[in-house]
GROMACS .gro file of C-alpha atoms in nm:
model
  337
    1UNK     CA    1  -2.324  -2.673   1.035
    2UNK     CA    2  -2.064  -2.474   1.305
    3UNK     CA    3  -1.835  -2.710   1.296
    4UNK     CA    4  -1.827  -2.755   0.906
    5UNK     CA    5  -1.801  -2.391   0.856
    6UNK     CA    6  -1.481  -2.396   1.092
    7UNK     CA    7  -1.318  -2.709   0.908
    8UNK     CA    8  -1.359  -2.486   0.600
    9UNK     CA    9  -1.191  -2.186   0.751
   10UNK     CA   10  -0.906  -2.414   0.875
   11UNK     CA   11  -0.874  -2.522   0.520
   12UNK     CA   12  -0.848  -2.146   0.377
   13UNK     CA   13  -0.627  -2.042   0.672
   14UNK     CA   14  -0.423  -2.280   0.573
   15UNK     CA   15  -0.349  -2.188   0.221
   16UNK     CA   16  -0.097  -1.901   0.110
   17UNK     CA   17  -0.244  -1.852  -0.227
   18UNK     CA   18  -0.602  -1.745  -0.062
   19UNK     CA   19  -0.392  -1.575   0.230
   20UNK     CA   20  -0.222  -1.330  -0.002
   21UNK     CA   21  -0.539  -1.343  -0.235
   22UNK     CA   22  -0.682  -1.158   0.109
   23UNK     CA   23  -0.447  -0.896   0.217
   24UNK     CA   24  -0.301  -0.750  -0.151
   25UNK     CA   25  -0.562  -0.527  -0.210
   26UNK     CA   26  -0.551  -0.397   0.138
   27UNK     CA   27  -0.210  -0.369   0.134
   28UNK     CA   28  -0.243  -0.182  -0.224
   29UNK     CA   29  -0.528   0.063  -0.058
   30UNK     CA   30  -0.320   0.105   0.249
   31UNK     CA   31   0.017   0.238   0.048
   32UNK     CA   32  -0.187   0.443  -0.160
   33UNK     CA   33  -0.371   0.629   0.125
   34UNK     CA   34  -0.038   0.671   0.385
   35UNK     CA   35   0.218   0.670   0.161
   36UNK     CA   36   0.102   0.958  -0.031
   37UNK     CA   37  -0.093   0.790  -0.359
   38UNK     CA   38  -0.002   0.804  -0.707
   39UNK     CA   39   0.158   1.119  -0.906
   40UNK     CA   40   0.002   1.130  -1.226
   41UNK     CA   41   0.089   1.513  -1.321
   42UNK     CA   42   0.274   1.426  -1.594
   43UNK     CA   43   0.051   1.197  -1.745
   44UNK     CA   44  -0.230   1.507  -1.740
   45UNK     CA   45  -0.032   1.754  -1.945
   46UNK     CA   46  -0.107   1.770  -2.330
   47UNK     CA   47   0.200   1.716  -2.559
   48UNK     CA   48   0.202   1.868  -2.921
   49UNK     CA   49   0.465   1.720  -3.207
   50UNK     CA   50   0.543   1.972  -3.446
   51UNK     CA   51   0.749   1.956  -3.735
   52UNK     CA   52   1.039   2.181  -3.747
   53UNK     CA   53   1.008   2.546  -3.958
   54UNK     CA   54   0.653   2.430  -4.033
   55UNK     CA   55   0.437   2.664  -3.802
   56UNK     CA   56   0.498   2.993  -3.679
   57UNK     CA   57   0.671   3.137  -3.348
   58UNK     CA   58   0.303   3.294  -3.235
   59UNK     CA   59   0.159   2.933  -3.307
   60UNK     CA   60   0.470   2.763  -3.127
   61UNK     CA   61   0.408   2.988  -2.841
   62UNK     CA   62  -0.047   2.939  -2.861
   63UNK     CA   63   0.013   2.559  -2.792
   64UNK     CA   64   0.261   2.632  -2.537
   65UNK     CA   65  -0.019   2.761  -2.337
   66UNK     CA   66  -0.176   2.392  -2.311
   67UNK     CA   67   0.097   2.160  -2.322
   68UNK     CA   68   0.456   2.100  -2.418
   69UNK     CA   69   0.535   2.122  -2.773
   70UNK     CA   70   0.787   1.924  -2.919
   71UNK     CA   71   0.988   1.927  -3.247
   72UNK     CA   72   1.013   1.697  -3.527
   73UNK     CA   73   1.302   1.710  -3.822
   74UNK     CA   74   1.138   1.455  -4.048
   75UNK     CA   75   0.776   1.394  -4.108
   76UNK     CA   76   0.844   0.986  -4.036
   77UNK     CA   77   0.992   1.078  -3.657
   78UNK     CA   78   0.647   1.269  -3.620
   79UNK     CA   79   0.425   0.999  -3.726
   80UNK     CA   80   0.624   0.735  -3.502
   81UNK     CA   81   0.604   0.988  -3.187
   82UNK     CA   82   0.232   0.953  -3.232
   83UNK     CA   83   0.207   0.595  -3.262
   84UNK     CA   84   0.433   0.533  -2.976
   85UNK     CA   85   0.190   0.344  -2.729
   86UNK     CA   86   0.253   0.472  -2.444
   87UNK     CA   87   0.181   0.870  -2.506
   88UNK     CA   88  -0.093   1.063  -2.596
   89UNK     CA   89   0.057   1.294  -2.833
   90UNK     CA   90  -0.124   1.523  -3.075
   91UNK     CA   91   0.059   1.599  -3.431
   92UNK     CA   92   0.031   1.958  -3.532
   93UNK     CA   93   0.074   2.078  -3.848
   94UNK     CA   94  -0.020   2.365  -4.057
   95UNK     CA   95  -0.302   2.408  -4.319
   96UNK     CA   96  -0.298   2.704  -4.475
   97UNK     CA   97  -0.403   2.987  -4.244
   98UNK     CA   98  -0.508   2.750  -3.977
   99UNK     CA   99  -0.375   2.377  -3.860
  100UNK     CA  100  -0.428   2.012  -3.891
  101UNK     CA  101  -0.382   1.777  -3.582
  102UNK     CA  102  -0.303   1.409  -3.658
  103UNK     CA  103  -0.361   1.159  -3.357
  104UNK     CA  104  -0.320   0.767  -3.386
  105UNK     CA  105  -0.659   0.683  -3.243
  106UNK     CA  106  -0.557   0.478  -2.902
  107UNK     CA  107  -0.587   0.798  -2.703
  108UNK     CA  108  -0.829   0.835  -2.458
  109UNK     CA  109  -1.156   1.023  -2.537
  110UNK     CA  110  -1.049   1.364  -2.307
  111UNK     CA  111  -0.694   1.357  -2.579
  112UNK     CA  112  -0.948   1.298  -2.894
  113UNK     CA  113  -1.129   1.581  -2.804
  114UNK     CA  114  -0.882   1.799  -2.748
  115UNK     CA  115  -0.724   1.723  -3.137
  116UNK     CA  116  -1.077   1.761  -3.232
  117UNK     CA  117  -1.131   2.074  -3.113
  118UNK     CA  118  -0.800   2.230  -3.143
  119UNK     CA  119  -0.847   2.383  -3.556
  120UNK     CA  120  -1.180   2.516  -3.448
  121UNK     CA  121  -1.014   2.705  -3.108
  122UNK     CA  122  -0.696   2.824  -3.299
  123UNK     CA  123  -0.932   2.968  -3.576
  124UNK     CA  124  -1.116   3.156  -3.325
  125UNK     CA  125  -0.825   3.298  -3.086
  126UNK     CA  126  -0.799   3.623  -3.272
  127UNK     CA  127  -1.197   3.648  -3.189
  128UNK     CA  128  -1.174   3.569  -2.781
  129UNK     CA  129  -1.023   3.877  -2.671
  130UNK     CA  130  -0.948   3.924  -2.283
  131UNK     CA  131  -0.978   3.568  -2.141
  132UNK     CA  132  -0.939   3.415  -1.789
  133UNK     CA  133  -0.802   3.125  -1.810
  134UNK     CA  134  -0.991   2.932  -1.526
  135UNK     CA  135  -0.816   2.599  -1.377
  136UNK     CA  136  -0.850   2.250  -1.582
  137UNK     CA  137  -1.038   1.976  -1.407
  138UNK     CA  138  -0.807   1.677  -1.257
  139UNK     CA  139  -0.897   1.424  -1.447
  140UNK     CA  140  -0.597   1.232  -1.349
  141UNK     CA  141  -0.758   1.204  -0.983
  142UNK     CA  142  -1.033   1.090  -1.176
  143UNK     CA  143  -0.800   0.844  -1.269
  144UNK     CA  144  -0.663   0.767  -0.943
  145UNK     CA  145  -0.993   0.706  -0.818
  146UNK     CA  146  -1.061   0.452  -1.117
  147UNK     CA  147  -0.728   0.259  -0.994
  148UNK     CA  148  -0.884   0.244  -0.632
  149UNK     CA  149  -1.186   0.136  -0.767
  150UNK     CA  150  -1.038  -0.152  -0.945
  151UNK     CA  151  -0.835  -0.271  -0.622
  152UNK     CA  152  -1.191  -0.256  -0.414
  153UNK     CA  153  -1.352  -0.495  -0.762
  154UNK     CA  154  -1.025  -0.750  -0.691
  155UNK     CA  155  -1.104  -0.733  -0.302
  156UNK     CA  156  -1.450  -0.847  -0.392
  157UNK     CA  157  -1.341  -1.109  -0.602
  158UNK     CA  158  -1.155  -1.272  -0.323
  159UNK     CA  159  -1.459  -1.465  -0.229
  160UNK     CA  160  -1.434  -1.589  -0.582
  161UNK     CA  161  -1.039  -1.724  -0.490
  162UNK     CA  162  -1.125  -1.894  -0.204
  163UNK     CA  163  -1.415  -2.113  -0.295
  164UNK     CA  164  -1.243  -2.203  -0.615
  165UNK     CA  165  -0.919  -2.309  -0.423
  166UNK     CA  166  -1.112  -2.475  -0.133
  167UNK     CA  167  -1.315  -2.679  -0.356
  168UNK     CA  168  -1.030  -2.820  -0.604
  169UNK     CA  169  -0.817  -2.869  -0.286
  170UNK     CA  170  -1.077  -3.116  -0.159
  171UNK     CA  171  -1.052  -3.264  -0.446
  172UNK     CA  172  -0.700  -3.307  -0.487
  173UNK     CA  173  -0.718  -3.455  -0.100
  174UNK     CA  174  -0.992  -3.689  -0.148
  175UNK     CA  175  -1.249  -3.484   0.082
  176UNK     CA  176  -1.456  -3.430  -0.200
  177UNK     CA  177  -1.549  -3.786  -0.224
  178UNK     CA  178  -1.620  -3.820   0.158
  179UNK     CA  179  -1.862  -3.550   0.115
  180UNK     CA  180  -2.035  -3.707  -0.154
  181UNK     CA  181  -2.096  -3.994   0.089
  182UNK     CA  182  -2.203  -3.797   0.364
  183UNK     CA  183  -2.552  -3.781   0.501
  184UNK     CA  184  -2.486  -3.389   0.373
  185UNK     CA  185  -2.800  -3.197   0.234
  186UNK     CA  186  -2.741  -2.996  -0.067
  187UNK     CA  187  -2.860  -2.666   0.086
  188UNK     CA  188  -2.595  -2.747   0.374
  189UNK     CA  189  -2.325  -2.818   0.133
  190UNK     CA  190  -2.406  -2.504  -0.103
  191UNK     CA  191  -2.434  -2.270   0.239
  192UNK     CA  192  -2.079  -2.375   0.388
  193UNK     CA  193  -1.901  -2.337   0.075
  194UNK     CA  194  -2.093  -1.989  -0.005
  195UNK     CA  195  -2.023  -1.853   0.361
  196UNK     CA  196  -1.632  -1.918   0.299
  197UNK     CA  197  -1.578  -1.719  -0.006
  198UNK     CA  198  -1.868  -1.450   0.066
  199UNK     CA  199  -1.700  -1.342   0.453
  200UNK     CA  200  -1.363  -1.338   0.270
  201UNK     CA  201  -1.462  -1.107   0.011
  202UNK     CA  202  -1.655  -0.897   0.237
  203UNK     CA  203  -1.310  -0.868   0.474
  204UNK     CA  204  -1.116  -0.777   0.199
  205UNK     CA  205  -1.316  -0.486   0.014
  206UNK     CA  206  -1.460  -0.341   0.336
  207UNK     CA  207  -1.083  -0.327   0.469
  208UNK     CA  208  -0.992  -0.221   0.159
  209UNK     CA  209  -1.248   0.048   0.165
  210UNK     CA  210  -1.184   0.176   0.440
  211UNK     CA  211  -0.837   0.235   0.388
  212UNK     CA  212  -0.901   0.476   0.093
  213UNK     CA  213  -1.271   0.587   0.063
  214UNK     CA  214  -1.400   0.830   0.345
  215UNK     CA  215  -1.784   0.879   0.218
  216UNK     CA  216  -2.120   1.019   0.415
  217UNK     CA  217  -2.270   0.749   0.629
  218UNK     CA  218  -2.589   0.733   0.373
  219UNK     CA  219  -2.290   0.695   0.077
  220UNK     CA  220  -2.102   0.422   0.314
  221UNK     CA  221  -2.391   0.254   0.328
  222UNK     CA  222  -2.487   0.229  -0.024
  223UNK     CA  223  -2.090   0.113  -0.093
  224UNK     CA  224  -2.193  -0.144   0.180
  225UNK     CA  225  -2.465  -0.284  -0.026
  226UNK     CA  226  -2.265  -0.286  -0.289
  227UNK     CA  227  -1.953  -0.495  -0.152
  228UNK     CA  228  -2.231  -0.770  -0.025
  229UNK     CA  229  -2.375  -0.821  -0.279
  230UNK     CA  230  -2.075  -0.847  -0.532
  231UNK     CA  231  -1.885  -1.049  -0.274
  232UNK     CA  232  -2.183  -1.327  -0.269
  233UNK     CA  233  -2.168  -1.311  -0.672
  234UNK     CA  234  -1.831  -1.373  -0.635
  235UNK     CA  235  -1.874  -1.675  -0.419
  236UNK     CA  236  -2.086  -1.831  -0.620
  237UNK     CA  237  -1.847  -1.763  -0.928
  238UNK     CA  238  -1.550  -1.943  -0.731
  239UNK     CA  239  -1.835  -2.238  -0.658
  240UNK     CA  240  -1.877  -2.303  -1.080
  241UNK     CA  241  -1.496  -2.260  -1.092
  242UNK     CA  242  -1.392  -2.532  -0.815
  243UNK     CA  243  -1.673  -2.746  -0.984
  244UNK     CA  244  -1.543  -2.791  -1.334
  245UNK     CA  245  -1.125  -2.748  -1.238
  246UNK     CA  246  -0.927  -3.105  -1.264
  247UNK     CA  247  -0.651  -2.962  -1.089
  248UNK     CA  248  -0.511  -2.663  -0.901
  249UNK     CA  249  -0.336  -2.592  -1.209
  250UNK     CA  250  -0.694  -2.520  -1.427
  251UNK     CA  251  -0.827  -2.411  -1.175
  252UNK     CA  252  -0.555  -2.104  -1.132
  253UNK     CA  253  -0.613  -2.051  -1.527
  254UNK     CA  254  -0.947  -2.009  -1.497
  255UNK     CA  255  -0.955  -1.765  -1.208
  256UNK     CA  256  -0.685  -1.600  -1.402
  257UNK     CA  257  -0.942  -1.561  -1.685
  258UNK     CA  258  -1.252  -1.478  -1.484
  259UNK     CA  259  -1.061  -1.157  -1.328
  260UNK     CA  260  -0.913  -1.057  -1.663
  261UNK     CA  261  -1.288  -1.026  -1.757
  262UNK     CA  262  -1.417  -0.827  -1.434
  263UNK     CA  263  -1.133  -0.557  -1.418
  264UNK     CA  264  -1.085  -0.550  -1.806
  265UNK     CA  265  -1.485  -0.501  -1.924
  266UNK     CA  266  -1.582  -0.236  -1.653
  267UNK     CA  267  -1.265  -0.031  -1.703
  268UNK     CA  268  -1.254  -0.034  -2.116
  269UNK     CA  269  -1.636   0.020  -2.112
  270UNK     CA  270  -1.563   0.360  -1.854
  271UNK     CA  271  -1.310   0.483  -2.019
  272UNK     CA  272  -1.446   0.454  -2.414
  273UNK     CA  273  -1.777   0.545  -2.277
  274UNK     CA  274  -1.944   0.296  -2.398
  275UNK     CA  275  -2.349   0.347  -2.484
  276UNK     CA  276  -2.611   0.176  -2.601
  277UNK     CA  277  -2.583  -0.183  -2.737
  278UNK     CA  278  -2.226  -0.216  -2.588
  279UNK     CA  279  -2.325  -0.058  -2.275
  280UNK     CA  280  -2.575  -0.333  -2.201
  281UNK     CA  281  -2.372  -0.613  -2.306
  282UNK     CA  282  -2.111  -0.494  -2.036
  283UNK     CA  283  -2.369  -0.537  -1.780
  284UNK     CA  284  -2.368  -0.900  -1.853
  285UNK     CA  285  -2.022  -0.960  -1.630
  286UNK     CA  286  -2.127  -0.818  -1.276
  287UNK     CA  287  -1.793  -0.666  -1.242
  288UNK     CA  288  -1.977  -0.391  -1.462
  289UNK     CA  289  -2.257  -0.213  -1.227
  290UNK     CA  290  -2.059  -0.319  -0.886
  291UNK     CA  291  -1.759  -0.037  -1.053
  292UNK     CA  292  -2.031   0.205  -1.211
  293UNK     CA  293  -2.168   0.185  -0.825
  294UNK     CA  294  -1.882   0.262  -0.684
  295UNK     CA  295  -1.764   0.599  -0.896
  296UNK     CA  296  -2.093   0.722  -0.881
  297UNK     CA  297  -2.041   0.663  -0.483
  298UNK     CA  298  -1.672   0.789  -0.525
  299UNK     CA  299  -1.775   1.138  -0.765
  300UNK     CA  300  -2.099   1.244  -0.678
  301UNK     CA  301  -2.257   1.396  -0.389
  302UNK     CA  302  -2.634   1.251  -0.468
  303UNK     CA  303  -2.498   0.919  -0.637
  304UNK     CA  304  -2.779   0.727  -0.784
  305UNK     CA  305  -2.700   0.316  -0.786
  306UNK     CA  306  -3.062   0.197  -0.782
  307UNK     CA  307  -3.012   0.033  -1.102
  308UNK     CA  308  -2.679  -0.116  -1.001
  309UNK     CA  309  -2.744  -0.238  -0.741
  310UNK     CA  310  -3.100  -0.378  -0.867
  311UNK     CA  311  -2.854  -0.561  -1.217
  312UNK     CA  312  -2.638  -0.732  -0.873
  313UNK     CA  313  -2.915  -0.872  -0.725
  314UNK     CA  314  -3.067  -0.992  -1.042
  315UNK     CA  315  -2.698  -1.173  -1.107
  316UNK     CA  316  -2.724  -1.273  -0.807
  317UNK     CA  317  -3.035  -1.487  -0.795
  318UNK     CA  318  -2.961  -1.607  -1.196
  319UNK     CA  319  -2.594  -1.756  -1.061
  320UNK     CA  320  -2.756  -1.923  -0.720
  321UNK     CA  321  -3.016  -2.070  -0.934
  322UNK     CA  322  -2.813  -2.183  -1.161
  323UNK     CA  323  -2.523  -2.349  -0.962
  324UNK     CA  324  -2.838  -2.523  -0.742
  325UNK     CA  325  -2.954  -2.681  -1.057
  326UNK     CA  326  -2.588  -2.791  -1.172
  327UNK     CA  327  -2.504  -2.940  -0.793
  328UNK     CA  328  -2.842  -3.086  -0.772
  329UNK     CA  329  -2.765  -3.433  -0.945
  330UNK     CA  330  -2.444  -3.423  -0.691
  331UNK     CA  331  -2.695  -3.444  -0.436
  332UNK     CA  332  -3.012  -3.564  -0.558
  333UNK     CA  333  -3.020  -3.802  -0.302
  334UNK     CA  334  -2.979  -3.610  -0.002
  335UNK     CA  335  -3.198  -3.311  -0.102
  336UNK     CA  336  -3.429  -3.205   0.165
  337UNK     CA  337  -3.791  -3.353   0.223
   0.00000   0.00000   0.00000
């Protein structure tokens, strides 16, 4: 068993793609912690589009006091600063005694608000009097935190890389038919190729970890749990990927696709909020409660991951079970008496 589980390092030493699959998102953590992080000031300030000689100086200078305020000649340049992609800004016009916001409906919920809310607040600033203005939440470290998040979810799926590489390099080497003639039993097999990818993932995320994240040793703990567990789902993941690639080729596609899916579905699903129906069908790619883990370990004091970490183990057993029952015809007759 030793000395298979050293052949198999060997192998993944041995490889650049799982090499660099290992130290990017320690690398990423590691700039982002020394080197003084991300600066996304900017991106938290409100910007308001205004036509020109459409709303009054005191109105000009009301929306002043929550973002920059732009101005628009025609209503066409408006619309198309709205629709531009890549900024969040809010149309203002006026309607009658009060105003009209126009937004394009990409925006993030926190800039959706804000238009939704503006005509009621302007309506009622004659009414507020003496006001302290008290100091806006950062949501863009929110934000920042999300990003590190996302780096410690592909440091996890490393374990996922490395099995999947391993497995469709033995193929492409021949191995893979020596082991099918080996006196190898199918728990033995399953083990060595689990251990690979599952200590690689661990590496990576807890390195990653602790690059950025400094958390109470009860929280470190929890994120600790957390990083296991995901890094063994990920193993198994890489096992069902090596298993059905021809090549190295479909094989990269399809880890491709698989990490799309864990960093795309827990991020859209945060950020839109998602509830209810939606909410539960996120939970169906693990990538899902391993992230809602870790920013509830990341914001809160008290976080509360029972239920994650109870949906990882569930995924857990359902993907072990499942690959044993797809390898066992490999193996059928070498299974254990």
């Amino acid at each position: 068993m030793m000395r298979g589980l050293i052949y198999q390092l060997k192998s993944v030493w041995n490889d650049k793609f799982c090499i660099l699959s290992f130290f990017l998102p320690i690398i990423i953590a590691f700039v982002l912690k020394f080197v003084g992080g991300i600066d996304l000031s900017s991106v938290a300030e409100f910007h308001f589009g205004v036509l020109e000689n459409d709303l009054s100086a005191q109105t000009i200078s009301w929306l002043e006091r929550y973002g920059s305020v732009t101005a628009y000649t025609t209503q066409e340049e408006l619309i198309a600063a709205i629709n531009e992609p890549s900024t969040y800004m809010i149309g203002v016009k006026a309607d009658g005694d009060s105003i009209q916001t126009l937004v394009s409906g990409d925006e993030l919920n926190l800039f959706r608000q804000t238009a939704d809310t503006l005509p009621a607040l302007y309506i009622g600033k004659e009414n507020i009097g003496h006001s302290t203005i008290l100091e806006r939440p950062d949501r863009m470290a929110e934000l920042q935190t999300i990003f590190i998040a996302m780096t410690l979810i592909v440091a996890m799926f490393m374990g996922c890389t490395f099995n999947a590489v391993n497995i469709i390099a033995e193929k492409e080497s021949g191995v893979d038919l020596v082991n099918q003639i080996l006196p190898m039993a199918q728990r033995g097999y399953v083990m060595q190729k689990i251990f690979i990818g599952f200590i690689g993932g661990c590496l990576s995320a807890v390195l990653t970890a602790c690059c950025y994240f400094r958390l109470p040793q009860s929280s470190t703990i929890l994120m600790l749990i957390l990083i296991v567990l995901s890094s063994f789902i990920a193993a198994l993941i890489g096992l069902f990927i090596g298993t059905f690639s021809e090549n190295f080729m479909v094989g990269v596609v399809y880890i491709k696709m698989v990490m799309i899916l864990f960093i795309a579905v827990p991020l859209v699903s945060y950020l839109l909020e998602a509830d209810g129906l939606i909410s539960v069908l996120c939970y169906f790619v693990p990538s899902s409660a391993a992230f809602e883990g870790i920013m509830n370990l990341a914001n809160s004091n008290k976080p509360m991951i029972a239920k994650d970490v109870f949906l990882l183990m569930v995924h857990g057993i359902i993907w072990f079970l499942l690959y044993l029952s797809i390898s066992s015809n490999r193996f059928s007759t070498y299974l254990d008496k």
